[in-house]
Every structure is written in C-alpha cells, then in structure tokens.
Short mmCIF file of C-alpha atoms in Angstrom, two decimals:
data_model
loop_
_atom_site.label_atom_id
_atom_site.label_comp_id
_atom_site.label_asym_id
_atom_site.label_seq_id
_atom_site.Cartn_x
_atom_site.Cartn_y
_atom_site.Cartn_z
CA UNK A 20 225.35 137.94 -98.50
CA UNK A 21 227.42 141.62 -98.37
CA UNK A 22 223.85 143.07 -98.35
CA UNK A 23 222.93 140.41 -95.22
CA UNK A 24 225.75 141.26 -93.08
CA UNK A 25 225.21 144.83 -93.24
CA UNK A 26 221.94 144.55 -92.48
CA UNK A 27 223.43 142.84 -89.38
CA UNK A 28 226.22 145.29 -89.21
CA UNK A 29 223.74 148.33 -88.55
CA UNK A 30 222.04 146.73 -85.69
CA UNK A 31 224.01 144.00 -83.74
CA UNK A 32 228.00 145.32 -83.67
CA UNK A 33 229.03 142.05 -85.21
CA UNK A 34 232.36 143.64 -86.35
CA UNK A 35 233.26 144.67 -83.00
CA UNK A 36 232.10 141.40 -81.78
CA UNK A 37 234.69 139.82 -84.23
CA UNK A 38 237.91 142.20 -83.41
CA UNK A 39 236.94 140.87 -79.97
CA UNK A 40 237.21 137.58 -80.74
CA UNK A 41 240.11 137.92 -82.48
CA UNK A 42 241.89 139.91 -80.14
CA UNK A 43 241.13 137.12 -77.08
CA UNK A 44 244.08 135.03 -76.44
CA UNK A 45 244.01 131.90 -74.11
CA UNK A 46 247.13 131.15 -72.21
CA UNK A 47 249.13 128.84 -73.30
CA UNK A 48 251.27 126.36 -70.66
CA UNK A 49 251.54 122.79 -70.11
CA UNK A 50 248.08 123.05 -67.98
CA UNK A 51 246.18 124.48 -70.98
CA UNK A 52 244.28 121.09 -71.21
CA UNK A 53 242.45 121.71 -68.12
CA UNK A 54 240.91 124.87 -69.89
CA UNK A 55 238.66 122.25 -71.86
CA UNK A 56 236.52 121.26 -68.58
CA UNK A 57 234.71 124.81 -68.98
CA UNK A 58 233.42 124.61 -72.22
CA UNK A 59 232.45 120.68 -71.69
CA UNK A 60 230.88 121.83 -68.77
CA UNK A 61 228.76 124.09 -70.89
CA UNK A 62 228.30 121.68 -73.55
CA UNK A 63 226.41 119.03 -70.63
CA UNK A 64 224.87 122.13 -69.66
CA UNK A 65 223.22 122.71 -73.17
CA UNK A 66 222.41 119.27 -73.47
CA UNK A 67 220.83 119.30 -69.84
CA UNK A 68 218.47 122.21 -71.28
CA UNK A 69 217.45 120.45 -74.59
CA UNK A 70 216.86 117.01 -73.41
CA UNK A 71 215.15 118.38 -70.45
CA UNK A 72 212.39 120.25 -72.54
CA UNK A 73 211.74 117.22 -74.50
CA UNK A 74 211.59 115.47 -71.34
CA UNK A 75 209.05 118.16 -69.82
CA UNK A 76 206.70 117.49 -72.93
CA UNK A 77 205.74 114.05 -71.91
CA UNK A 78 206.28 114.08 -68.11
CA UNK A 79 203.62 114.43 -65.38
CA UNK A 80 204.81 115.80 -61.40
CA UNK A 81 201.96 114.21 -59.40
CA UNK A 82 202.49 111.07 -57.09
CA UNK A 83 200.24 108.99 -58.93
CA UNK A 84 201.07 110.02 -62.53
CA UNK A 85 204.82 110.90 -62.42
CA UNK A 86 206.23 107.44 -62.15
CA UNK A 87 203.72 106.26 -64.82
CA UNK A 88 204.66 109.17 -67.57
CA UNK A 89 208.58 108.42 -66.70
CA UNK A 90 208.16 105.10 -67.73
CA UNK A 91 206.48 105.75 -70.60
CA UNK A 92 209.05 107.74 -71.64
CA UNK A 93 211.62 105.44 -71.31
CA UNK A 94 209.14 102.50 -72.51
CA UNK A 95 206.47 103.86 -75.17
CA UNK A 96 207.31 107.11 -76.66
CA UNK A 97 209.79 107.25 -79.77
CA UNK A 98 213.60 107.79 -78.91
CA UNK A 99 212.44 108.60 -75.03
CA UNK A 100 214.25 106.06 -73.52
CA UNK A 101 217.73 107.59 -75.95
CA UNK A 102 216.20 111.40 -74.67
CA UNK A 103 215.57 109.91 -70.93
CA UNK A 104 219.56 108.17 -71.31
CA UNK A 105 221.11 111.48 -72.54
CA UNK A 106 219.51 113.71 -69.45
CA UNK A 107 220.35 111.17 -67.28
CA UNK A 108 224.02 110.52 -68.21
CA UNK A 109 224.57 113.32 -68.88
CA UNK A 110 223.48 114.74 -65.79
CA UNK A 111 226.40 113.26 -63.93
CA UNK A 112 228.95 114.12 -66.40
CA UNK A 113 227.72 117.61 -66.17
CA UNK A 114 228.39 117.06 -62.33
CA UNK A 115 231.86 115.87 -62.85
CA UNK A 116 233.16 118.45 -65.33
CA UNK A 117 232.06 121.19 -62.97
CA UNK A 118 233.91 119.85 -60.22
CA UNK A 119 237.23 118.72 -62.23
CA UNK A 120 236.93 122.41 -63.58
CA UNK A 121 236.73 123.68 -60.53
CA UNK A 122 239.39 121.88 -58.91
CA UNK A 123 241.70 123.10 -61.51
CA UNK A 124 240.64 126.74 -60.83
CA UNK A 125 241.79 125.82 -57.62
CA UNK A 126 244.98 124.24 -58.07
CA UNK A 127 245.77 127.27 -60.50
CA UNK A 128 244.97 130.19 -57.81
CA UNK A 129 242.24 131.30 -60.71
CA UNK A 130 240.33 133.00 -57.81
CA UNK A 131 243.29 135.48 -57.45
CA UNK A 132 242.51 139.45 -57.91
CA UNK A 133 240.72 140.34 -60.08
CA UNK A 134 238.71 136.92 -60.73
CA UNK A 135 236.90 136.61 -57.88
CA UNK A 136 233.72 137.64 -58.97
CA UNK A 137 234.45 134.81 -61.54
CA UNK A 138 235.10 132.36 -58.52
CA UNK A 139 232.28 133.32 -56.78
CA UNK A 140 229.77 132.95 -59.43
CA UNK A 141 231.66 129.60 -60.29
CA UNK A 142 231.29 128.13 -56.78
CA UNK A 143 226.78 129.27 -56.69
CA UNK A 144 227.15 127.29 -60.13
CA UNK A 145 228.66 124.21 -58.63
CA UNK A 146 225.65 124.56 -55.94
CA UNK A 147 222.73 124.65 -58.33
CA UNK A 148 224.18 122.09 -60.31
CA UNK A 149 224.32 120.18 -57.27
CA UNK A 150 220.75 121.64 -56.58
CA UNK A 151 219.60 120.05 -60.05
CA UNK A 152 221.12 116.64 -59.10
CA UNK A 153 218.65 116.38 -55.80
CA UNK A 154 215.94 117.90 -57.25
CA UNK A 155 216.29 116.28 -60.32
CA UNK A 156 216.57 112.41 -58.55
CA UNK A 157 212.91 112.72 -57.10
CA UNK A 158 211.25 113.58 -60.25
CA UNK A 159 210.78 109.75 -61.61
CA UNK A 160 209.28 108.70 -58.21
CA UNK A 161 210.99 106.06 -58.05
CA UNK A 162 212.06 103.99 -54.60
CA UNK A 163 215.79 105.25 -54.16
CA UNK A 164 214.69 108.60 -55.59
CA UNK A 165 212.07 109.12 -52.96
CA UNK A 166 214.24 107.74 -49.63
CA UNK A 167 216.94 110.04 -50.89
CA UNK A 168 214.75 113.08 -51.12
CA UNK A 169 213.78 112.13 -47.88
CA UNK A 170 216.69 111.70 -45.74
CA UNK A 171 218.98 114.58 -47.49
CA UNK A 172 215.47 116.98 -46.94
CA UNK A 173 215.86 115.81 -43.03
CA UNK A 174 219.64 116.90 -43.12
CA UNK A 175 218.98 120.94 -43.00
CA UNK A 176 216.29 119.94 -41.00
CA UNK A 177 218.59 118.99 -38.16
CA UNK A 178 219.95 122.84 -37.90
CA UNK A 179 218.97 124.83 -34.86
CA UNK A 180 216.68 127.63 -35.39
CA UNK A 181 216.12 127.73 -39.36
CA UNK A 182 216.31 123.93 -40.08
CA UNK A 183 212.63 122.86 -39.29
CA UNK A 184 211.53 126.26 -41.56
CA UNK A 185 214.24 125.06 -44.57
CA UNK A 186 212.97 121.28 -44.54
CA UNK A 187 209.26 122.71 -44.22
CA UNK A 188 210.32 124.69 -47.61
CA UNK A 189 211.64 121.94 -49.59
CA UNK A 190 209.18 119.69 -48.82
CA UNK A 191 206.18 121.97 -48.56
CA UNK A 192 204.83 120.47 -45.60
CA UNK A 193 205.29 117.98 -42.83
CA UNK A 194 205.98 114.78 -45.38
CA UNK A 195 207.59 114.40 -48.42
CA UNK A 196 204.99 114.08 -50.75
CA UNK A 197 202.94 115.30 -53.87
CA UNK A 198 203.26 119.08 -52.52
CA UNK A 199 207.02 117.88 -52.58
CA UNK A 200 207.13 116.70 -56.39
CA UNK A 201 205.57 119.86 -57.17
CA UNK A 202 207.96 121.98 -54.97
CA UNK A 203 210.82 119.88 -56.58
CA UNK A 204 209.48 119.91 -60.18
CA UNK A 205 209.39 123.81 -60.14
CA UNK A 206 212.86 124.45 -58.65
CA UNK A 207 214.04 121.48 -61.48
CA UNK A 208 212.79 123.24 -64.05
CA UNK A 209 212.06 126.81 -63.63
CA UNK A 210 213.61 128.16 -60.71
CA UNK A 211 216.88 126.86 -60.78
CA UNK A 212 217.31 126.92 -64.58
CA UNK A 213 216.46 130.98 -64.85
CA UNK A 214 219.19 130.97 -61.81
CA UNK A 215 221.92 128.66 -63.58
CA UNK A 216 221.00 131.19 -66.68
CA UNK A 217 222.11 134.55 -65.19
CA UNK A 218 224.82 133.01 -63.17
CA UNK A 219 226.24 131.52 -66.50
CA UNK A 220 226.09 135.09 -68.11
CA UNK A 221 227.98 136.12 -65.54
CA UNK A 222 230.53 133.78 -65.47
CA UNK A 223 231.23 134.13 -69.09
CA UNK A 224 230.89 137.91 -69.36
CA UNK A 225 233.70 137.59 -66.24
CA UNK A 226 235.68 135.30 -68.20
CA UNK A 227 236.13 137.48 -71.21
CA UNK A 228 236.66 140.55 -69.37
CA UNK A 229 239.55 139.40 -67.09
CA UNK A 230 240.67 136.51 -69.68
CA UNK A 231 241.90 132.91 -68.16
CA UNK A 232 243.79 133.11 -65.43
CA UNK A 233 247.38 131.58 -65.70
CA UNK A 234 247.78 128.84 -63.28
CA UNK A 235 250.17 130.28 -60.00
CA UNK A 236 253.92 129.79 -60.65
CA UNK A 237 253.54 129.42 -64.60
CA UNK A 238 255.49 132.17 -66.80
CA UNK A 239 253.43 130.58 -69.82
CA UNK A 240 254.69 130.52 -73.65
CA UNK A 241 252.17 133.30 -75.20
CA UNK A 242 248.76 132.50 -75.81
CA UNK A 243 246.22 130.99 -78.00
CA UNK A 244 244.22 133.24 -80.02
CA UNK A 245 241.01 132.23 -78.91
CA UNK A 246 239.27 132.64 -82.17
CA UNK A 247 239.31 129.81 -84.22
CA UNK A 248 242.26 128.13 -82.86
CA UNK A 249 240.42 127.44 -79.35
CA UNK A 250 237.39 127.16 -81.07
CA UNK A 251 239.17 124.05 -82.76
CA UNK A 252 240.23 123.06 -79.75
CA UNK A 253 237.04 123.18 -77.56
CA UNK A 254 235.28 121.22 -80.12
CA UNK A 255 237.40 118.65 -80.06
CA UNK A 256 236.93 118.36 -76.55
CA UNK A 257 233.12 118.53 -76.92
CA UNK A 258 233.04 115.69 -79.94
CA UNK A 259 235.13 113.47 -77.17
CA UNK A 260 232.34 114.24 -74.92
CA UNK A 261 229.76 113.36 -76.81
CA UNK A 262 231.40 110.32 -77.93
CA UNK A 263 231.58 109.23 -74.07
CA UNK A 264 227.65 110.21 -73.67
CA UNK A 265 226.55 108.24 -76.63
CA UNK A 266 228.56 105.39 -75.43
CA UNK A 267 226.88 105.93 -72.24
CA UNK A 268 223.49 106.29 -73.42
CA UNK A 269 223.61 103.21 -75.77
CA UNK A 270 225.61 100.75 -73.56
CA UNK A 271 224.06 101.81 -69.84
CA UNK A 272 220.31 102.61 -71.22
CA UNK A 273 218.20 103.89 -67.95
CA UNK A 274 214.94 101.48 -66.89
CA UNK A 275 212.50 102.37 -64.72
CA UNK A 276 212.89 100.97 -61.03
CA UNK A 277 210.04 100.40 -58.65
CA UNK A 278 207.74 102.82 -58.23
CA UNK A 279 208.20 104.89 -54.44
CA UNK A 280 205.64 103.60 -51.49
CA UNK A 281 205.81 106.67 -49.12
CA UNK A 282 204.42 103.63 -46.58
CA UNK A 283 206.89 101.03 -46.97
CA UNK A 284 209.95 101.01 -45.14
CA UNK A 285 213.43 102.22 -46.45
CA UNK A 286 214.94 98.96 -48.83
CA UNK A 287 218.27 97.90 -47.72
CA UNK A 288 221.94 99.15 -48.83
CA UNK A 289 220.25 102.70 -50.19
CA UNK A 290 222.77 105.04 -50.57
CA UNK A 291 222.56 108.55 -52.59
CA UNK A 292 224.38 109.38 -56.15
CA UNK A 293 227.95 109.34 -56.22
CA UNK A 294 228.78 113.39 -55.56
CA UNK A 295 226.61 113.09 -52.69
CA UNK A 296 229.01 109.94 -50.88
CA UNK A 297 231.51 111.92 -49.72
CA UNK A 298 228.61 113.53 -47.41
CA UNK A 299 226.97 110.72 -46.62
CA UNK A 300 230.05 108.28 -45.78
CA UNK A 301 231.15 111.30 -43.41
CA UNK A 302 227.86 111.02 -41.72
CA UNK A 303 227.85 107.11 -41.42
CA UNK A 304 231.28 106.83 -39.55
CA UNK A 305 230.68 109.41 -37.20
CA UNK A 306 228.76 108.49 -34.14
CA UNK A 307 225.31 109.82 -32.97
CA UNK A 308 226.37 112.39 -30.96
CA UNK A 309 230.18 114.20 -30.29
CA UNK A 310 230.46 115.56 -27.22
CA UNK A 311 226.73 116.27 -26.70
CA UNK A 312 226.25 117.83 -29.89
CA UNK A 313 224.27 115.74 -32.27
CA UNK A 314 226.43 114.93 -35.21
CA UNK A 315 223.94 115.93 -37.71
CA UNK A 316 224.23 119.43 -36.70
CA UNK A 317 228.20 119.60 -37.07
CA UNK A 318 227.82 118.53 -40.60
CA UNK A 319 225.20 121.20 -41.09
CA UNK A 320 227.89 123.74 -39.18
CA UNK A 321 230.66 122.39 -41.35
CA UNK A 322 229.03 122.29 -44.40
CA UNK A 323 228.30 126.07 -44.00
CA UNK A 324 231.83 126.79 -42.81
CA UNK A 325 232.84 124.89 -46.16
CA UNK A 326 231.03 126.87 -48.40
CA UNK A 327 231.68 130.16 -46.79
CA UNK A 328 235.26 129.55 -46.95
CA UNK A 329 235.16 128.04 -50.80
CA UNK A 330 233.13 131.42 -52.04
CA UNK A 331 235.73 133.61 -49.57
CA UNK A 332 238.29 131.90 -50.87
CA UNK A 333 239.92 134.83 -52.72
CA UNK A 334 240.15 137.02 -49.37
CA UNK A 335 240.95 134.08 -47.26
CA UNK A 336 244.34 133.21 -49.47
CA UNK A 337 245.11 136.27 -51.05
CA UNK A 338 248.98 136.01 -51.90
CA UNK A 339 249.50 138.50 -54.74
CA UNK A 340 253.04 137.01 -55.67
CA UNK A 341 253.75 135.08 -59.15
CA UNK A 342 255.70 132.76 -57.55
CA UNK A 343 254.69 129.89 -55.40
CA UNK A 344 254.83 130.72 -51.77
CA UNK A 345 254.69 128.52 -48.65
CA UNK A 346 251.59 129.07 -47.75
CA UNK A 347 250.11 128.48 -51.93
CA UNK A 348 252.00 124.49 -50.59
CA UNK A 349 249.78 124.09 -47.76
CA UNK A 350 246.80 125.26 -49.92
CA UNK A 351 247.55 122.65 -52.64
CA UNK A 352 248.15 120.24 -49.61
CA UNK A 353 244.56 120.48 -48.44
CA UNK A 354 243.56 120.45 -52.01
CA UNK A 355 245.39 117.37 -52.71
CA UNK A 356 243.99 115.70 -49.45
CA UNK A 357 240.55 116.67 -50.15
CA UNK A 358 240.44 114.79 -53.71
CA UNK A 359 242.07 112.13 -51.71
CA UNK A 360 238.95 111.80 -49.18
CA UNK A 361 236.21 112.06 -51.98
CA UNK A 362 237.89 109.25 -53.84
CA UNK A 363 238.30 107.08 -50.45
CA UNK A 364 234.73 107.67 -49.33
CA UNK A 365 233.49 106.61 -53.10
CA UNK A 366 235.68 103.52 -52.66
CA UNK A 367 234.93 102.34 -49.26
CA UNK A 368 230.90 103.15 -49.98
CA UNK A 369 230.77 101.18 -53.43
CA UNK A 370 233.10 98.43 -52.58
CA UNK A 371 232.29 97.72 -48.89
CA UNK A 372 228.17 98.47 -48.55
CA UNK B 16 217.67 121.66 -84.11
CA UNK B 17 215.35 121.91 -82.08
CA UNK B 18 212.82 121.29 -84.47
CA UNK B 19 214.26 117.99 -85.58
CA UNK B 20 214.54 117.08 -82.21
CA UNK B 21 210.80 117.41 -81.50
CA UNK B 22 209.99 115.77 -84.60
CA UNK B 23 211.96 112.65 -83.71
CA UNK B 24 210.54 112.78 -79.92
CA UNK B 25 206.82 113.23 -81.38
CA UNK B 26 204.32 110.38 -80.34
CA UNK B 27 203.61 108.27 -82.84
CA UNK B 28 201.84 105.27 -81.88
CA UNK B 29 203.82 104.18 -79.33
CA UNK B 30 206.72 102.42 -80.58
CA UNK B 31 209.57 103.34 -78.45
CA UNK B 32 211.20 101.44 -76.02
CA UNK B 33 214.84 100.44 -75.73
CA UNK B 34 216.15 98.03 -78.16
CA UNK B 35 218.25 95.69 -78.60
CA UNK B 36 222.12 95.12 -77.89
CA UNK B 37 222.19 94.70 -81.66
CA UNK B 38 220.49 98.06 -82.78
CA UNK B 39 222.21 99.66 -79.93
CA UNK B 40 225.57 98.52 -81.16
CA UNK B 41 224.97 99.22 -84.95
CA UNK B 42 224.06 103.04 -84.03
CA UNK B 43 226.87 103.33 -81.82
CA UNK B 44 229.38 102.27 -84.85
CA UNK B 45 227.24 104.71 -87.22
CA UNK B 46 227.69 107.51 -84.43
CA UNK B 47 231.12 107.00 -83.28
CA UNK B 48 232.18 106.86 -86.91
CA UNK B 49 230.48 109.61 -88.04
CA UNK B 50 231.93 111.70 -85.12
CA UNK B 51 235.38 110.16 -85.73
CA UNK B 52 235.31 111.70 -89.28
CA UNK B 53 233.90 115.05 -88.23
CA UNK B 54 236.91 115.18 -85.30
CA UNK B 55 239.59 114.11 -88.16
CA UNK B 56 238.34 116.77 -90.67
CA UNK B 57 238.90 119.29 -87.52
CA UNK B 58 241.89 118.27 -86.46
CA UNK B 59 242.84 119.08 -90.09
CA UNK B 60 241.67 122.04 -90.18
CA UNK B 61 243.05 123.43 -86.95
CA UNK B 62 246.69 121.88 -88.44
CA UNK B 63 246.71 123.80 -91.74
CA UNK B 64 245.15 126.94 -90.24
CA UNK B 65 248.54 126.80 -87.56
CA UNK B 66 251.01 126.56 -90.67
CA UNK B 67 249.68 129.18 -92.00
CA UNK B 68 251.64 132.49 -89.95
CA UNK B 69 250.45 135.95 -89.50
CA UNK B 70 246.75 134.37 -89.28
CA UNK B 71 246.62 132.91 -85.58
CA UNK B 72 244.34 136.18 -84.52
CA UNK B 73 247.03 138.83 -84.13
CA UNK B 74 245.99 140.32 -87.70
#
C-alpha cells in the first residue's frame, strides 16, 4: 500500500493535494446550510452525465425514429424506464438547486471582489443548464416537447436584426424539424456538455482559490475544515438528494406522451416546464403591442438587459463595506420581490390555465 | 460504476417496462432503508470525528 502511494506520490502531488484539503476551511454562520445547494447541484449534475450516456446508447435523433427509441426505453429495455425517470427528474432538480444556489450567492453579496470571476462563470452555468432544459425537452418528440421547441425558437426570432439569423441557427432552417432534432441532439449532448465541463472547472478551481464567500453583514464563528468534516456534511446533503430522486423516480415514473405531428395544430392549455413560466406568464399578460413596439421584442430587450446586469452584477453593486449598507436593502428588496414574482407566475399559470 | 450500470441497462430480451405500484414500493423501502443506514453510520462518524480535538484539519 506504502509502496502504492509512492508510486502516486512521485507523479500526481497527492500530498500537496492533501495539506490543501486540509488547510480549506468553510465558513461557518447560521447561513452555512445554504453552502449544500453547490455540491447537490453537482451531484444532479453527475447524475445528468451518467444517466444521459446510458440514455444515448439506446436513443435515435431522427423524426421518425426518436419518439419510437424513447419509448422503448421507457417501455422495452431493462431498468430504462428507472434510467429515463432519473434523467428526467433529475433534470429539474438539477434546475432548482442551481437557482436556490444562486439566489443565495445573491442574498450573501458572494459576487463581491474578488469572486466575480466565480459569479460570472456561475451565472453562463445557470444558462446552459437552462440551455439543457430546452434542448433537452425536444429530444423525445413528443407533442408538448415539439410546440415548446417551437414557440420559445420563435421568441429570439422576434429580435430586430439578429433574431431571424438566431432562430435560423437553432432550428437549422425555416421549420422546426429533423435538421432541428439533430441541431438540438448535438448541442444536448456534445456541445453544451464540453461547455458545462470547462465552465465547472472553472467554477471550482475559483471556489478553492478565493474560498466561500461569507454572506454580507455576517462576522461568522470560524470555519469548517473542509476536509472531512464538510465532506460529512455534503454527503449528507447528497444521500437526502438522492433519497428525494428515488422517491421521484419510483412514485412519478415518466410515460411516453403522443408522438409530435409537425401538421396538426397546437393542443390546448400547452404551457412550457416550470423555470420557463415566469417567461411565459410575463408574455401572456402583456398585450400585443406597447406603445408601437411589439411586445415580443421588449422581452427579448429585457431579457438581455437581465442577463447583462446579473453577469455585471459585481461592478453594478460594488459596496466594499462588511456591514450592510442602504443600498445592499434595496438590493435584497428586488431580490426578495423577484422570488416573489417567479412563485406568483408558477401559481397563477398552474392553478388558473 | 459505470460498468455495473451498463450491465444492468444491457438489452436483454426486452423485459423492461415500468412495474408495478407494488415492486415500485418494495424497492423504494429497500432503497430508502439502505440509504437511511448509510446516512446514520455518517452522521456517526462526522459526531465522533468532532469530539475528537486537535483533528478538525488545523493539524
């Protein structure tokens, strides 16, 4: 064993890679809990990348096979319809850890000098996990999955100058159709994947340089040495989440709908997955057209003003103090309000269709 | 891992499908016990490793 690890020892600086470990210390405060959501988000992650190759073994991304080899999945092949329930649940829970970890970066100023690169890279994340939502919800062919492709494809669309070239892009042509799947399949499982990869290397090699940033306002009782006691503690977290997946998988198991008819009509009371509502509700109360301006393109211009100001974020609110200032109230106030519309748009959409 | 993983997911005549509430409810006992025990014996382990100073990573 002695003989092993310097084998080990001479090639990979293991030791080194210990002290490290050793040394790393996690803040400790009465917010420490909300430290868990990064690792869990990882952990979906993981399982997103496992159950995804099995998945990629057995499916097919043309029009007339892809619904076919999806339900074969879920109806013929051993422990597909358990491998089709874990990408699937998972999937969304991978969705909501990113954004309840990222609204705690926010409530904690985490994006404060000098984390921003750590921000940054934490906000593209959010985006291509997004990106693997959409992409990811035309892949079984199905009915909603293809009316949802198309109407959130015709969304960009909508934006003057570079819409028409964006929608002609993602859908790799004038329709949404086979040239789409493949478009979609690609960006599913390739593109965005050997993006999420890098990004995620970054975010962690971040992480560890500049260490967890202590929430705004909090003097903090020490730390947590990160290695095992964390450890402990992130595994906990992850056999919690795995509990909730299984019970998921086993109790919600994911059939095959009808199979999309690019001729038929859109059915009735469609409406997209729930991180997309918030968008979509938006959309639906707002008329045609405000003051001339069609309303699709103001949700393209504030969707891009959004994002812009959630990666400049750090420059935009850059209060170096410790201590909470007036202007760290009005941020949380916006914060606070902006969990309150999400929630009210989910509401109103799933309880009054 | 992996390998298990592939083996399990490996066609073999075509005898998946979901099952029953029944099976589905036995395996979530089996799994939610098993991962009960394995979060216990943690928990344990993270509790004696804290009473025990001068080891919490500042050696």
């Amino acid at each position: 064993m002695e003989n092993r690890t310097n084998w080990f020892e001479g090639r990979i600086p293991l030791g080194e890679l210990r002290a490290f470990l050793r040394r790393k210390v996690v803040p400790a405060h009465r917010h420490t809990f909300w430290y868990l959501f990064g690792g869990l988000t990882l952990l979906f992650f993981v399982v997103q990348l496992v159950s995804g190759v099995l998945l990629s073994l057995y499916y097919q991304p043309t029009p007339a096979t892809a619904y076919e080899s999806v339900a074969r999945i879920s109806d013929e092949i051993q422990f597909g319809w358990i491998v089709r329930g874990i990408h699937h649940w998972s999937a969304h829970l991978l969705v909501f850890c990113s954004l309840v970890h990222m609204a705690s970066k926010y409530f904690f100023v985490a994006y404060r000098k000098p984390r921003e690169g750590t921000w940054i890279s934490g906000v593209i994340l959010l985006g291509v996990v997004l990106g693997f939502a959409f992409t990811g919800y035309l892949l079984p062919w199905t009915t909603e999955g293809y009316f949802a492709t198309l109407i959130g494809v015709e969304i960009p669309a909508s934006m003057p100058l570079v819409g028409e070239v964006i929608a002609r892009v993602l859908r790799g042509g004038d329709y949404v159709d086979g040239a789409t799947l493949t478009r979609v399949f690609s960006l599913h499982a390739i593109i965005l994947p050997l993006v999420s990869l890098v990004l995620i290397a970054f975010h962690l090699i971040q992480n560890q340089y500049t260490g967890s940033a202590v929430p705004k306002g909090e003097r903090g009782s020490g730390g947590i040495p990160f290695s095992p006691d964390f450890i402990y503690r992130d595994a906990l977290a992850w056999i919690a989440g795995i509990m909730f997946l299984l019970t998921l998988v086993l109790f919600f198991p994911v059939s095959t709908t009808q199979k999309a008819d690019i001729l038929a009509s859109p059915p009735e009371g469609i409406r997209p997955e729930w991180y997309f509502i918030p968008l979509y509700q938006t959309i639906k109360w707002l008329p045609g057209s405000i003051l001339g301006v069609n309303t699709e393109i103001l949700i393209n211009i504030a969707t891009s003003v959004f994002i812009l100001s959630l990666i400049l974020l750090p420059w935009i609110h850059k209060n170096r103090d410790e201590t909470i200032t007036g202007v760290d109230r009005v941020f949380r106030v916006v914060g606070i309000t902006g969990i309150f519309y999400v929630v009210l748009t989910m509401v109103i959409a799933y309880t009054m269709p | 891992m992996m390998g298990f993983l592939f083996y399990l997911f490996q066609e073999n005549g075509n005898t998946g499908g979901i099952p029953d509430l029944g099976i589905r409810l036995s395996v979530w006992f089996i799994g939610m016990f098993l991962l009960a025990v394995g979060g216990a014996i943690l928990f344990v382990k993270m509790q004696e490793f804290r009473k025990k100073p001068g080891e919490s990573g500042k050696n």
